[in-house]
PDB file of C-alpha atoms in Angstrom:
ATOM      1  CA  UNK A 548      17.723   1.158  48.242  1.00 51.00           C
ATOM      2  CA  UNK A 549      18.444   2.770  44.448  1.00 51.00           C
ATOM      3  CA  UNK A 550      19.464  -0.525  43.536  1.00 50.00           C
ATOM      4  CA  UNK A 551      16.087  -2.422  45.155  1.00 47.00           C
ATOM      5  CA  UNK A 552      14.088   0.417  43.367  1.00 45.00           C
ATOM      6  CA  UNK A 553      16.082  -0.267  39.928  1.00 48.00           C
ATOM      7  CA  UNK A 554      14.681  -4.250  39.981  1.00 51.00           C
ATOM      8  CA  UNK A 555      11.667  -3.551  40.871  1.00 47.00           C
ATOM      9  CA  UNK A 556      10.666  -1.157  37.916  1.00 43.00           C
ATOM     10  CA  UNK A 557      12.676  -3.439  35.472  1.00 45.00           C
ATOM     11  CA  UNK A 558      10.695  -6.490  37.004  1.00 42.00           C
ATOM     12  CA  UNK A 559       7.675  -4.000  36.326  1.00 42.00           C
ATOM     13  CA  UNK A 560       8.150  -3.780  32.919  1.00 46.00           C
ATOM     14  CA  UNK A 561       9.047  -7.364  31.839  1.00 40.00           C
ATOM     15  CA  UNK A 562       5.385  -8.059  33.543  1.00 38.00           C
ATOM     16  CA  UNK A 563       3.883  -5.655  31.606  1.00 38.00           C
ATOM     17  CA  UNK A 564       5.709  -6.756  28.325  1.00 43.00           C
ATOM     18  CA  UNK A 565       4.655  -9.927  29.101  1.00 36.00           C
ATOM     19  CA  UNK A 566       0.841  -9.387  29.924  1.00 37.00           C
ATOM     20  CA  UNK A 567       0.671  -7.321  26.600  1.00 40.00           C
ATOM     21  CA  UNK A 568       2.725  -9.788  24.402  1.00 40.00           C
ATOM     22  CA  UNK A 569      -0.154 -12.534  25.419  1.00 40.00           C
ATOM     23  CA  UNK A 570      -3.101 -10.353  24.926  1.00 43.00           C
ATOM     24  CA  UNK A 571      -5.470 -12.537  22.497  1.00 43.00           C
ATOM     25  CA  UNK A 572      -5.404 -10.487  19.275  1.00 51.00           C
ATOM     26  CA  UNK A 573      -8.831  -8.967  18.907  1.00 69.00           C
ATOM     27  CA  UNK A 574     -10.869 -10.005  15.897  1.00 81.00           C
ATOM     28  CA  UNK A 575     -14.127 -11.935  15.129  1.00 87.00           C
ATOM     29  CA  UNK A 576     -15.240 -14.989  12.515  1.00 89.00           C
ATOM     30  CA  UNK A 577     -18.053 -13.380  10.081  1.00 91.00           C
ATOM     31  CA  UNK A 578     -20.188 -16.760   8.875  1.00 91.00           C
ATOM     32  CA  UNK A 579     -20.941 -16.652   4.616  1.00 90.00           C
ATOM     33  CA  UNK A 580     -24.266 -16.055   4.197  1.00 90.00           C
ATOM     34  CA  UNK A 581     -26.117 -16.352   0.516  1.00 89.00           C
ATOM     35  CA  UNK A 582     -25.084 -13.594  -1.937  1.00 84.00           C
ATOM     36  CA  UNK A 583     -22.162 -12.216  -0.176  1.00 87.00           C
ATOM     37  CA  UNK A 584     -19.203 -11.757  -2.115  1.00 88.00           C
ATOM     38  CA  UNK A 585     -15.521 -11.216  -0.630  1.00 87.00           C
ATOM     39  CA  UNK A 586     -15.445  -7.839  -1.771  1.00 86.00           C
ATOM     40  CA  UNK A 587     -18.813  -6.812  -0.392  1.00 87.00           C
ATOM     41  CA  UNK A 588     -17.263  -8.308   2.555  1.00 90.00           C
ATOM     42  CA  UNK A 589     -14.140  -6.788   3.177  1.00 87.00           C
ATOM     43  CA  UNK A 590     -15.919  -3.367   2.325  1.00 88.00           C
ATOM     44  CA  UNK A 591     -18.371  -3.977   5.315  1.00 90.00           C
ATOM     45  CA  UNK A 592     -15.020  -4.220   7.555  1.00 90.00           C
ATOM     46  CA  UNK A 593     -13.215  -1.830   6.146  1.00 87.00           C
ATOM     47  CA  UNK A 594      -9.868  -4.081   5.482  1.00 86.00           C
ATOM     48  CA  UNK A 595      -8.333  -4.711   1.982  1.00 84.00           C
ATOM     49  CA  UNK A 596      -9.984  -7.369  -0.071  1.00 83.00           C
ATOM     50  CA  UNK A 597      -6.143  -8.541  -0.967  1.00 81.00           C
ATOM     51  CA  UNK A 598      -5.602  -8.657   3.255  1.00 82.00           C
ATOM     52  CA  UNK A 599      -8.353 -10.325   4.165  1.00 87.00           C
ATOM     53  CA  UNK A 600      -8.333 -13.252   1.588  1.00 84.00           C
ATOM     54  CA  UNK A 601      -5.114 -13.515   2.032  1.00 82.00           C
ATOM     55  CA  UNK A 602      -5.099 -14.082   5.783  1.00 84.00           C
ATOM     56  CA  UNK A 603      -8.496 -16.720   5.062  1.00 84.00           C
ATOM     57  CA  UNK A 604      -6.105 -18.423   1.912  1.00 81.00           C
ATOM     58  CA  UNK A 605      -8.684 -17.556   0.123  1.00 85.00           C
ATOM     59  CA  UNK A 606      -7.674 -17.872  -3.644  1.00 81.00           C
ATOM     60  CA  UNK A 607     -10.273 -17.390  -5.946  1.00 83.00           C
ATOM     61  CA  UNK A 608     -12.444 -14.559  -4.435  1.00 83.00           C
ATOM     62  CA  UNK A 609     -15.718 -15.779  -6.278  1.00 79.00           C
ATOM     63  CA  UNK A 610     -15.485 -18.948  -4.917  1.00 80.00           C
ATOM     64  CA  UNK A 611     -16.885 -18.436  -1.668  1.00 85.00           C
ATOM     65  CA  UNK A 612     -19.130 -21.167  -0.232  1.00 86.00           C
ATOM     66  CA  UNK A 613     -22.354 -20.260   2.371  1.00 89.00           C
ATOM     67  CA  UNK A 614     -21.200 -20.921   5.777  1.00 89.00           C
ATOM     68  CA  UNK A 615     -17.566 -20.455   5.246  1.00 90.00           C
ATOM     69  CA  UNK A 616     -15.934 -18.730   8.363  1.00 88.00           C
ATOM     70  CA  UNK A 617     -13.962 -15.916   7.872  1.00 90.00           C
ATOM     71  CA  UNK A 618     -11.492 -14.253  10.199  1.00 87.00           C
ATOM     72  CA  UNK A 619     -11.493 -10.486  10.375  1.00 89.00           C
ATOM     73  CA  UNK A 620      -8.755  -8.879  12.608  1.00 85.00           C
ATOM     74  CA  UNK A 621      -9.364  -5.715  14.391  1.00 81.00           C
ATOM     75  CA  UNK A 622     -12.916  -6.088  14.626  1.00 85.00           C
ATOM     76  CA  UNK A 623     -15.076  -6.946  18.203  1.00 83.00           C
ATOM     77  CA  UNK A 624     -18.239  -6.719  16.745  1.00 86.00           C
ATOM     78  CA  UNK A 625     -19.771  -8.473  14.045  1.00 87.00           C
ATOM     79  CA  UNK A 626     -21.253  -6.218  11.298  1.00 89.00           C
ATOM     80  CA  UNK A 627     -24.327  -6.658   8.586  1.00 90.00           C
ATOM     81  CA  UNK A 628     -23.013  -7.195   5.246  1.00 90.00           C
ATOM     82  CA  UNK A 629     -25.329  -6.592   2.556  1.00 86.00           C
ATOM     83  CA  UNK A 630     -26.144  -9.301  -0.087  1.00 77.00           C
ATOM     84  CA  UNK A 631     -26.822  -9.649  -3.756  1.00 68.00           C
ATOM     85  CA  UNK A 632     -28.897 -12.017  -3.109  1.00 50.00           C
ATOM     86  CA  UNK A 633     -31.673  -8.997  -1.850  1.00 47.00           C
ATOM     87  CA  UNK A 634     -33.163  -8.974  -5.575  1.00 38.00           C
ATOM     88  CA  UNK A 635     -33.640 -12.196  -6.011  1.00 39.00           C
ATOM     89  CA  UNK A 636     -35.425 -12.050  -2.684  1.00 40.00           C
ATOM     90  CA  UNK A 637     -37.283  -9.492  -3.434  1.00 39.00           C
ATOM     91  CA  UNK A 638     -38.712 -11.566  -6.285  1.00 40.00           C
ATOM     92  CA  UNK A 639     -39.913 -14.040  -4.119  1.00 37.00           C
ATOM     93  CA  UNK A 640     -43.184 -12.262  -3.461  1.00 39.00           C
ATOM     94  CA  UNK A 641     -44.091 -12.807  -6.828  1.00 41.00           C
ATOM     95  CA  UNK A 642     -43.937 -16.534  -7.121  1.00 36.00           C
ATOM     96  CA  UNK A 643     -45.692 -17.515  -3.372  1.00 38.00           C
ATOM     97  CA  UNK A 644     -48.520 -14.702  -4.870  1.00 37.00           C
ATOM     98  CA  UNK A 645     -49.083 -16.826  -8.206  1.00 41.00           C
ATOM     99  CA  UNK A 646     -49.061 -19.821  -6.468  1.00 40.00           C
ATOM    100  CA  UNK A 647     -52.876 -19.308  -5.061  1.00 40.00           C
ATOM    101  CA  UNK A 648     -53.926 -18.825  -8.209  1.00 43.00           C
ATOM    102  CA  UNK A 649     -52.576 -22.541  -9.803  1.00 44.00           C
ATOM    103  CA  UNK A 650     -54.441 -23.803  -6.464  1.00 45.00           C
ATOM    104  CA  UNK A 651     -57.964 -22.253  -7.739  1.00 46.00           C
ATOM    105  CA  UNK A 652     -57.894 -23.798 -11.162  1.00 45.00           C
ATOM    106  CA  UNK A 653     -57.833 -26.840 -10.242  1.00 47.00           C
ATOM    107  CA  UNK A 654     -62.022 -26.580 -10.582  1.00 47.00           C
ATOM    108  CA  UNK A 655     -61.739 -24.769 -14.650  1.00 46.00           C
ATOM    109  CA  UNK A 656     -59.856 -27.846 -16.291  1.00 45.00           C
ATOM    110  CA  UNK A 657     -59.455 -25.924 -19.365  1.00 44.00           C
ATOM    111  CA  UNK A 658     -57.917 -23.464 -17.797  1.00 48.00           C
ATOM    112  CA  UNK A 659     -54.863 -25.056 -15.594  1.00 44.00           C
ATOM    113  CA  UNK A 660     -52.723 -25.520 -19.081  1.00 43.00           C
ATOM    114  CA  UNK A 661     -53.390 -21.809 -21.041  1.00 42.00           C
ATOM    115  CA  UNK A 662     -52.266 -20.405 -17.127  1.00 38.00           C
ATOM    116  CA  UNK A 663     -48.965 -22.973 -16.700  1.00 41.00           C
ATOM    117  CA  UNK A 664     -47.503 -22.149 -20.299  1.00 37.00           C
ATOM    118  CA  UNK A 665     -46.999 -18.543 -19.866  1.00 36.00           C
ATOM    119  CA  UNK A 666     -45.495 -19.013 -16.576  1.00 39.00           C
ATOM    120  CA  UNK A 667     -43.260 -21.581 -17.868  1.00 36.00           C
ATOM    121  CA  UNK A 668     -41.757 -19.308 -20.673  1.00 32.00           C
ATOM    122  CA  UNK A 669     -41.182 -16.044 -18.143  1.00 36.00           C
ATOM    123  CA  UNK A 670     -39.032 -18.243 -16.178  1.00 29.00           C
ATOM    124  CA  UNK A 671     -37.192 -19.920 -19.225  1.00 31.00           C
ATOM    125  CA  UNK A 672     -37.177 -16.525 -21.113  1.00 32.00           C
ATOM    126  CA  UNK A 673     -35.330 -14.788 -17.621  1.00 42.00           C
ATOM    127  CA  UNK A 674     -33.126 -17.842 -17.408  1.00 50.00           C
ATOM    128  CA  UNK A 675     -31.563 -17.498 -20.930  1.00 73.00           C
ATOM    129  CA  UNK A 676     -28.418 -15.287 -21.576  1.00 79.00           C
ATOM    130  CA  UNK A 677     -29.564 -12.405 -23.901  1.00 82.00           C
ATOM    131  CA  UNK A 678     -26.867 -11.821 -26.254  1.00 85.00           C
ATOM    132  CA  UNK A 679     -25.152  -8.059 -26.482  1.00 83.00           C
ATOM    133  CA  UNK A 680     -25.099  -8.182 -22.564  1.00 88.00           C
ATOM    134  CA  UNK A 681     -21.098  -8.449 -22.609  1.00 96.00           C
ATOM    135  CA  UNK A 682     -19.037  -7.282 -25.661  1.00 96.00           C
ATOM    136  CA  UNK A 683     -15.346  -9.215 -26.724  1.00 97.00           C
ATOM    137  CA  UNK A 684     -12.651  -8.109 -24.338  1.00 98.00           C
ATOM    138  CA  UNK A 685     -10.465  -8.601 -27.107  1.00 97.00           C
ATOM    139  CA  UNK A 686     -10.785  -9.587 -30.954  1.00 95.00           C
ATOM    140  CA  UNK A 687      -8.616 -12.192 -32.826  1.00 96.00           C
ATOM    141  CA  UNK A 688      -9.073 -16.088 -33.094  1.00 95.00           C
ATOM    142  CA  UNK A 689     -11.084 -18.342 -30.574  1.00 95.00           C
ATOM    143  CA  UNK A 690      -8.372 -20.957 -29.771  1.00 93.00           C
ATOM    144  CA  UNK A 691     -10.154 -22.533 -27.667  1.00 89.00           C
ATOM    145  CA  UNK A 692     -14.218 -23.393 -26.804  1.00 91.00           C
ATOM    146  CA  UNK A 693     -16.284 -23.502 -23.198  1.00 93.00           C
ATOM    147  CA  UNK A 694     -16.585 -26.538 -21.802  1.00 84.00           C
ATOM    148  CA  UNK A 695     -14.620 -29.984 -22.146  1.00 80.00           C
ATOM    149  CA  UNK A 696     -12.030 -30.319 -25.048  1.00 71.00           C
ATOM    150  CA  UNK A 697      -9.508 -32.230 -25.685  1.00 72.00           C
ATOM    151  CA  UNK A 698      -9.239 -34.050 -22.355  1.00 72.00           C
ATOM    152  CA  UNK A 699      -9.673 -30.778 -20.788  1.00 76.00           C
ATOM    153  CA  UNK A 700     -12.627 -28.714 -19.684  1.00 82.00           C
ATOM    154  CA  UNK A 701     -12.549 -24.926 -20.205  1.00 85.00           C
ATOM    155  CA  UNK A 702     -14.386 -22.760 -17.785  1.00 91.00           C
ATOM    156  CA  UNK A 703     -14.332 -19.816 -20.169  1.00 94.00           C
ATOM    157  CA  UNK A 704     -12.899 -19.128 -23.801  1.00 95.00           C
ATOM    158  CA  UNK A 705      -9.326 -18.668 -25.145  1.00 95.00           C
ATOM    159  CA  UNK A 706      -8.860 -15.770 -27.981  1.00 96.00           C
ATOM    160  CA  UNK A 707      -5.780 -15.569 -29.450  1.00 96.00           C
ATOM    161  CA  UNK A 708      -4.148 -11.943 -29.572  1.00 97.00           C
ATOM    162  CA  UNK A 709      -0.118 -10.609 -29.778  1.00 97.00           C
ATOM    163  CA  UNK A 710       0.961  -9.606 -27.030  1.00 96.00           C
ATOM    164  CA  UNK A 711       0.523  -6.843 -25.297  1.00 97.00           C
ATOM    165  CA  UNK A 712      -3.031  -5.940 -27.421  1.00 97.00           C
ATOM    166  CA  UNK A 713      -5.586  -3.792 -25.223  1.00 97.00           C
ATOM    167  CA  UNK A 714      -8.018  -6.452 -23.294  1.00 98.00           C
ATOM    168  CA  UNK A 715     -11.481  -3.938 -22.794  1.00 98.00           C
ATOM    169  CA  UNK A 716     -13.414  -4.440 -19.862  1.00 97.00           C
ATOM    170  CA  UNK A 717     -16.846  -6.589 -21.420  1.00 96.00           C
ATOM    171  CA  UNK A 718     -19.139  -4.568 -19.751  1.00 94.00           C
ATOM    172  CA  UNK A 719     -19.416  -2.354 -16.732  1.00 92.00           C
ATOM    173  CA  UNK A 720     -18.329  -2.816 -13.524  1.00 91.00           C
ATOM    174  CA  UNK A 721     -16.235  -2.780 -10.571  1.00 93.00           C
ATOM    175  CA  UNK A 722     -12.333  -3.968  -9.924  1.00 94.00           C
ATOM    176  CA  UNK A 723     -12.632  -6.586  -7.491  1.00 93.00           C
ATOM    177  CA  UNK A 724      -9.529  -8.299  -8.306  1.00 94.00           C
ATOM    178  CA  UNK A 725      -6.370  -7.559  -9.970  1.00 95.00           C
ATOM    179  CA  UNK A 726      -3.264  -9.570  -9.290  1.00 94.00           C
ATOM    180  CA  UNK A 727      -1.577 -12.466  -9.947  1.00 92.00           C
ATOM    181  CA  UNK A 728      -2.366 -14.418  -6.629  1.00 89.00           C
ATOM    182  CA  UNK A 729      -4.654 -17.161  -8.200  1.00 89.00           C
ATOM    183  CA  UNK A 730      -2.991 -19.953  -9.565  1.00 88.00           C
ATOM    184  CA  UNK A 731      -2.905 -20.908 -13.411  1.00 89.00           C
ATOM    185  CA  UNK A 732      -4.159 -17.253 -14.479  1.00 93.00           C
ATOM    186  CA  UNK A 733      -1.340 -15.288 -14.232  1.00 94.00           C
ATOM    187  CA  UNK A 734      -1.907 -11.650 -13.931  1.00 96.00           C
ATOM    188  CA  UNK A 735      -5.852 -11.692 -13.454  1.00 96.00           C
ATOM    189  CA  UNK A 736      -8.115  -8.865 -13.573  1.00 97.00           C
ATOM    190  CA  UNK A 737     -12.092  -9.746 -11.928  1.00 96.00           C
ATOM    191  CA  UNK A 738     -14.895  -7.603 -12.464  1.00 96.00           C
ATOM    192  CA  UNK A 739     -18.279  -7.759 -10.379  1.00 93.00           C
ATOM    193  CA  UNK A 740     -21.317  -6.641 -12.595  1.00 92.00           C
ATOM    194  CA  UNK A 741     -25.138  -6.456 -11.625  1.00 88.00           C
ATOM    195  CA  UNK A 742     -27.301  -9.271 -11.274  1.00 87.00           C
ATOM    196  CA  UNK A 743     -24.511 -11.007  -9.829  1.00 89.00           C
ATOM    197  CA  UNK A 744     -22.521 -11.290 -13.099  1.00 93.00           C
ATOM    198  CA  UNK A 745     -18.590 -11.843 -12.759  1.00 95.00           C
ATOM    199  CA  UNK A 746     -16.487 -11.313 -15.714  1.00 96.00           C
ATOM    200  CA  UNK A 747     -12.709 -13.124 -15.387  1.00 97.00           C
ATOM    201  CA  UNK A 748      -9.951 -11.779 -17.656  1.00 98.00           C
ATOM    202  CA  UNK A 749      -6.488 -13.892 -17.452  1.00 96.00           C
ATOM    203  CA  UNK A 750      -2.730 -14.469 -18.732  1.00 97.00           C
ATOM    204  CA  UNK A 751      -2.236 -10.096 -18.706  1.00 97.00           C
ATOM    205  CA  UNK A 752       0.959  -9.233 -19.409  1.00 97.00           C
ATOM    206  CA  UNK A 753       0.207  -6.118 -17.611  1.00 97.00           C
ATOM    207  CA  UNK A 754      -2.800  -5.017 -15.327  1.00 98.00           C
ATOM    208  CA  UNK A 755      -4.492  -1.425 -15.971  1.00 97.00           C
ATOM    209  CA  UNK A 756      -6.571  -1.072 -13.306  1.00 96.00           C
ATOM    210  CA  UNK A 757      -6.410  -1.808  -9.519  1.00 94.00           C
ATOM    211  CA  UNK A 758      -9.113  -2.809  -6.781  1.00 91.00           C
ATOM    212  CA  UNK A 759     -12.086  -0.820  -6.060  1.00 88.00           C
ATOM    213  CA  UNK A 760     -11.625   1.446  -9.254  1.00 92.00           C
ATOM    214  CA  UNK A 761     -15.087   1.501 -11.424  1.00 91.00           C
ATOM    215  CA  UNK A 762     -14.640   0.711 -15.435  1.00 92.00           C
ATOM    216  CA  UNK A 763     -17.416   1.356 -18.264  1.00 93.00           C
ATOM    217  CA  UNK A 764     -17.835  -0.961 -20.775  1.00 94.00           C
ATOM    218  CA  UNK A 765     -15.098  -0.826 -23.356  1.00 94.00           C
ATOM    219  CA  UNK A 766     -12.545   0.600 -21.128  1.00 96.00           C
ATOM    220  CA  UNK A 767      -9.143  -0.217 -21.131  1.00 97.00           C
ATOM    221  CA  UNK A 768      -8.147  -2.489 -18.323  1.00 98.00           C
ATOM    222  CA  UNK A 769      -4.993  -4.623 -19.142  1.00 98.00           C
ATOM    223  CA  UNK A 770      -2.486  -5.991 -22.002  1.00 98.00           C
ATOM    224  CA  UNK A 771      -2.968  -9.257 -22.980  1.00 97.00           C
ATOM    225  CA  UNK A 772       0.016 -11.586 -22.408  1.00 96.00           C
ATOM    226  CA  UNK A 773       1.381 -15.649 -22.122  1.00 95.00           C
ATOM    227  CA  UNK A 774      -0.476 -18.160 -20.447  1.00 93.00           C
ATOM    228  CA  UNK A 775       1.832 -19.470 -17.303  1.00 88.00           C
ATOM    229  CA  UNK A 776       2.606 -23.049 -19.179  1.00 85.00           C
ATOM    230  CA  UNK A 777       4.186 -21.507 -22.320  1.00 83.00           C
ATOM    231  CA  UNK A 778       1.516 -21.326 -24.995  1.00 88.00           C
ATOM    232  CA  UNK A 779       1.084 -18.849 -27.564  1.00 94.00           C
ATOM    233  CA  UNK A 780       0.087 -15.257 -26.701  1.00 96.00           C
ATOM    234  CA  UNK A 781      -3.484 -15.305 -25.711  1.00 96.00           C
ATOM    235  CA  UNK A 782      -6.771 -13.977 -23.405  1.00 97.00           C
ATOM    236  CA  UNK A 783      -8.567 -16.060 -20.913  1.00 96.00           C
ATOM    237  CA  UNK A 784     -11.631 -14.852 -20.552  1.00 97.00           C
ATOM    238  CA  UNK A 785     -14.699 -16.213 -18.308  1.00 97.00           C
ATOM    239  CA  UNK A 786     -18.315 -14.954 -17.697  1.00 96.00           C
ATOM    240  CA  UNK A 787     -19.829 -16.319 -13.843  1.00 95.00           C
ATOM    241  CA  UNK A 788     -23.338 -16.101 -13.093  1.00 93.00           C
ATOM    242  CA  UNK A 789     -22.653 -16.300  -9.058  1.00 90.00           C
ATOM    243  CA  UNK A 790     -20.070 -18.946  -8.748  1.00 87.00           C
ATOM    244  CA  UNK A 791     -21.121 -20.857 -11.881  1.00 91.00           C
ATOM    245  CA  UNK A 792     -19.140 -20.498 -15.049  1.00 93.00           C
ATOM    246  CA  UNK A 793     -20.937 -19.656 -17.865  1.00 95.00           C
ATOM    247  CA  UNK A 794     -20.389 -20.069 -21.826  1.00 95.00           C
ATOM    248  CA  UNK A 795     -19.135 -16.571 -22.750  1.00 96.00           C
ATOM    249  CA  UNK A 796     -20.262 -16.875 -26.702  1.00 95.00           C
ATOM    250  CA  UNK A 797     -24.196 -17.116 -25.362  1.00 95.00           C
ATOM    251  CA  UNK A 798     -23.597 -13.415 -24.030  1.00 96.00           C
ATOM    252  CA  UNK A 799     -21.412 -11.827 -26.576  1.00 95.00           C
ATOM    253  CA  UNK A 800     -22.861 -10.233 -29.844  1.00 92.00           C
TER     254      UNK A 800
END
């Protein structure tokens, strides 16, 4: 009877280590939507920027595209994730109310091109990087230029510096990087500004700062180091408007 008792409790528990060993791991896909950043993201969810981009292979964190599907674990329920894009929408007002008033002047001839020009410069005038907004992360030599050189096309700037010089954070910000994850940049520090500004600072020797920590302008956030291939000691450095790289010189003073 003990003994019929005995495989029927161990029987018991295999079933039950069974049952819970193929339980479907909970978790949900959260769709991209315009303005949201990985970050923003993984703050929503409460998981680890680092976790969740690596689990999606994510490499570059400001390269995500609208409609990418992202898996967060440990989550049933999908959860509103706010957007940078909410300025920019709240601008929107402003053009659909100006656009009545083009569709009046049609009648006052004279009138159509003195309304147009100012129009045009605001949007040109908003559109153009205003110098001063970022300051040099580092000073020495500009090795190399944004855009295409040599064969090669530059995404940001090169400034040549000894090793282990103090690389200052360009303006403002918050940590939403800082690793060594992403190839070609060795250790990599990213900053998220306002107005959906990204600053990229790459080939540390030694990272300062760590995720989530806030920086002002002119703070301290790494040591400047070797590129990965073996070059001279340098700084990458990169200024994104959204995912769009941006010359850095336009910005700085």
């Amino acid at each position: 009877m003990r003994a019929v008792l005995t495989n029927s409790v161990i029987l018991l528990f295999v079933w039950v280590s069974l049952f819970s060993a193929c339980a479907p791991p909970v978790g949900i896909y959260h769709t991209v939507k315009p303005g949201q950043t990985l970050y923003r993201i993984a703050k929503t969810y409460g998981i680890e920027e680092s976790r969740l981009a690596q689990i999606n292979n994510i490499n570059d964190p400001t390269q995500l595209k609208v409609n990418q599907r992202l898996y967060i674990p440990g989550i049933s329920q999908p959860r509103k994730v706010p957007s940078t894009a909410s300025t920019s929408a709240s601008k929107s007002p402003r053009v659909t109310t100006a656009s009545p008033a083009t569709q009046k002047k049609p009648a006052v001839v004279a009138r159509q091109p003195t309304v147009k020009k100012p129009a045009a410069t605001k949007t040109t005038s908003t559109a153009k990087p205003v110098k001063g907004t970022f300051i040099w992360p580092a000073k020495g030599k500009l090795l190399n230029k944004f855009g295409k050189q040599d064969k090669n096309v530059y995404k940001g700037i090169e400034i040549g510096v000894p090793k282990g010089t103090s690389v200052v954070a360009a303006a403002s910000g918050k940590v939403i990087y800082s690793g060594s994850a992403i190839a070609g940049y060795g250790n990599l520090v990213i900053l998220e500004h306002s107005d959906s500004y990204f600053s990229v600072y790459g080939y540390n020797h030694k990272n300062l700062v760590k995720m989530d920590d806030y920086v002002g302008q002119g703070d301290k956030i790494a040591l400047s180091g070797l590129p990965p291939n073996g070059q001279s000691a340098r700084l990458h450095f990169e200024i994104r408007k959204g995912k769009s790289a941006v010359n850095p010189i336009l910005y700085l003073p």
